[in-house]
Amino acid sequence: MQIRTRGFSFTELLFAVMILGIGFIMLAAIFPVGLSQTKSNYEESLGAGIGRGASHQLGQIANEARLKPAIIGTVPTGLTVPAGKSVSLGLMMSPRDKRLAANLWTWKDVCRNLVLSSDPRFAWSPLFLRKTTYTNDTLAPLVLDNGTGGINPALAAKPDSLEDFSIKRNRSHQT
């Protein structure tokens, strides 16, 4: 009759320590990845929320008379609209633009709402594009300007519209 000794053999102990060591190393390697994924997910979700809020705020003031009109000054001379085609004229502006007149939409109208109250590390900057689209419904090309700096009356004008711009996360500076 063989007597069995209590305990583990050296080989069993060695394998158990190796497996535990590999498990601890793998567990430790997961933490930095998890933290960076959590941070990335938070920033992307917050960016989407900022975009929705900014789009809503710009949408509320999109048709206000205080916004800069689509065309500043005169129409470009010599611009021809082909038959059956359209052309859109407009400028991208910021409320801080010095060309905005005193009675138009100003920086003071939006500056209080740019920094997020829930997380002051994030803010948004409004840019808007006002444009008017002119369509040539005739069978011949038409020159856009009428010779006096105005628009050719034969072109059908679609009223000014505000174009929405997407907001993207800056991935060039990972911190």
Coordinates of C-alpha atoms in Angstrom, one line a residue, residues 7-76:
G7 CA 0.1 19.1 -0.4
F8 CA 1.1 19.9 -3.9
S9 CA 4.1 18.9 -5.9
F10 CA 6.7 21.5 -7.0
T11 CA 5.5 21.2 -10.6
E12 CA 1.9 21.8 -9.7
L13 CA 2.9 24.8 -7.7
L14 CA 5.1 26.2 -10.5
F15 CA 2.2 25.9 -13.1
A16 CA -0.2 27.6 -10.7
V17 CA 2.1 30.5 -10.1
M18 CA 2.7 30.9 -13.8
I19 CA -1.0 30.9 -14.6
L20 CA -1.7 33.4 -11.9
G21 CA 1.2 35.6 -13.1
I22 CA -0.1 35.6 -16.7
G23 CA -3.6 36.4 -15.4
F24 CA -2.4 39.3 -13.4
I25 CA -0.4 40.7 -16.3
M26 CA -3.4 40.5 -18.6
L27 CA -5.6 42.1 -16.0
A28 CA -3.1 44.9 -15.5
A29 CA -2.9 45.5 -19.3
I30 CA -6.7 45.9 -19.6
F31 CA -6.9 48.9 -17.2
P32 CA -5.2 51.6 -19.4
V33 CA -7.1 50.5 -22.4
G34 CA -10.4 50.6 -20.5
L35 CA -9.6 54.0 -19.1
S36 CA -8.7 55.5 -22.5
Q37 CA -11.9 53.9 -24.1
T38 CA -14.0 55.4 -21.4
K39 CA -12.5 58.8 -21.9
S40 CA -12.9 58.6 -25.7
N41 CA -16.5 57.5 -25.4
Y42 CA -17.3 60.3 -23.0
E43 CA -15.7 63.0 -25.2
E44 CA -17.5 61.7 -28.3
S45 CA -20.8 61.5 -26.6
L46 CA -20.4 65.0 -25.2
G47 CA -19.3 66.3 -28.6
A48 CA -22.5 64.9 -30.1
G49 CA -24.5 66.6 -27.4
I50 CA -22.7 69.9 -27.9
G51 CA -23.4 69.6 -31.6
R52 CA -27.1 69.0 -31.1
G53 CA -27.4 71.9 -28.6
A54 CA -25.5 74.3 -30.9
S55 CA -27.5 73.3 -33.9
H56 CA -30.7 73.9 -31.9
Q57 CA -29.5 77.3 -30.8
L58 CA -28.5 78.3 -34.3
G59 CA -31.8 77.0 -35.6
Q60 CA -33.7 79.3 -33.3
I61 CA -32.0 82.4 -34.7
A62 CA -31.6 81.2 -38.3
N63 CA -34.2 83.4 -39.8
E64 CA -33.8 86.5 -37.6
A65 CA -33.5 89.8 -39.4
R66 CA -30.4 90.6 -37.4
L67 CA -28.3 87.9 -39.1
K68 CA -26.0 89.1 -41.8
P69 CA -27.6 88.9 -45.3
A70 CA -26.2 86.3 -47.7
I71 CA -24.5 88.8 -50.0
I72 CA -22.3 91.6 -48.8
G73 CA -21.8 94.4 -51.3
T74 CA -22.1 93.7 -55.0
V75 CA -22.6 90.5 -56.9
P76 CA -19.5 89.1 -58.7

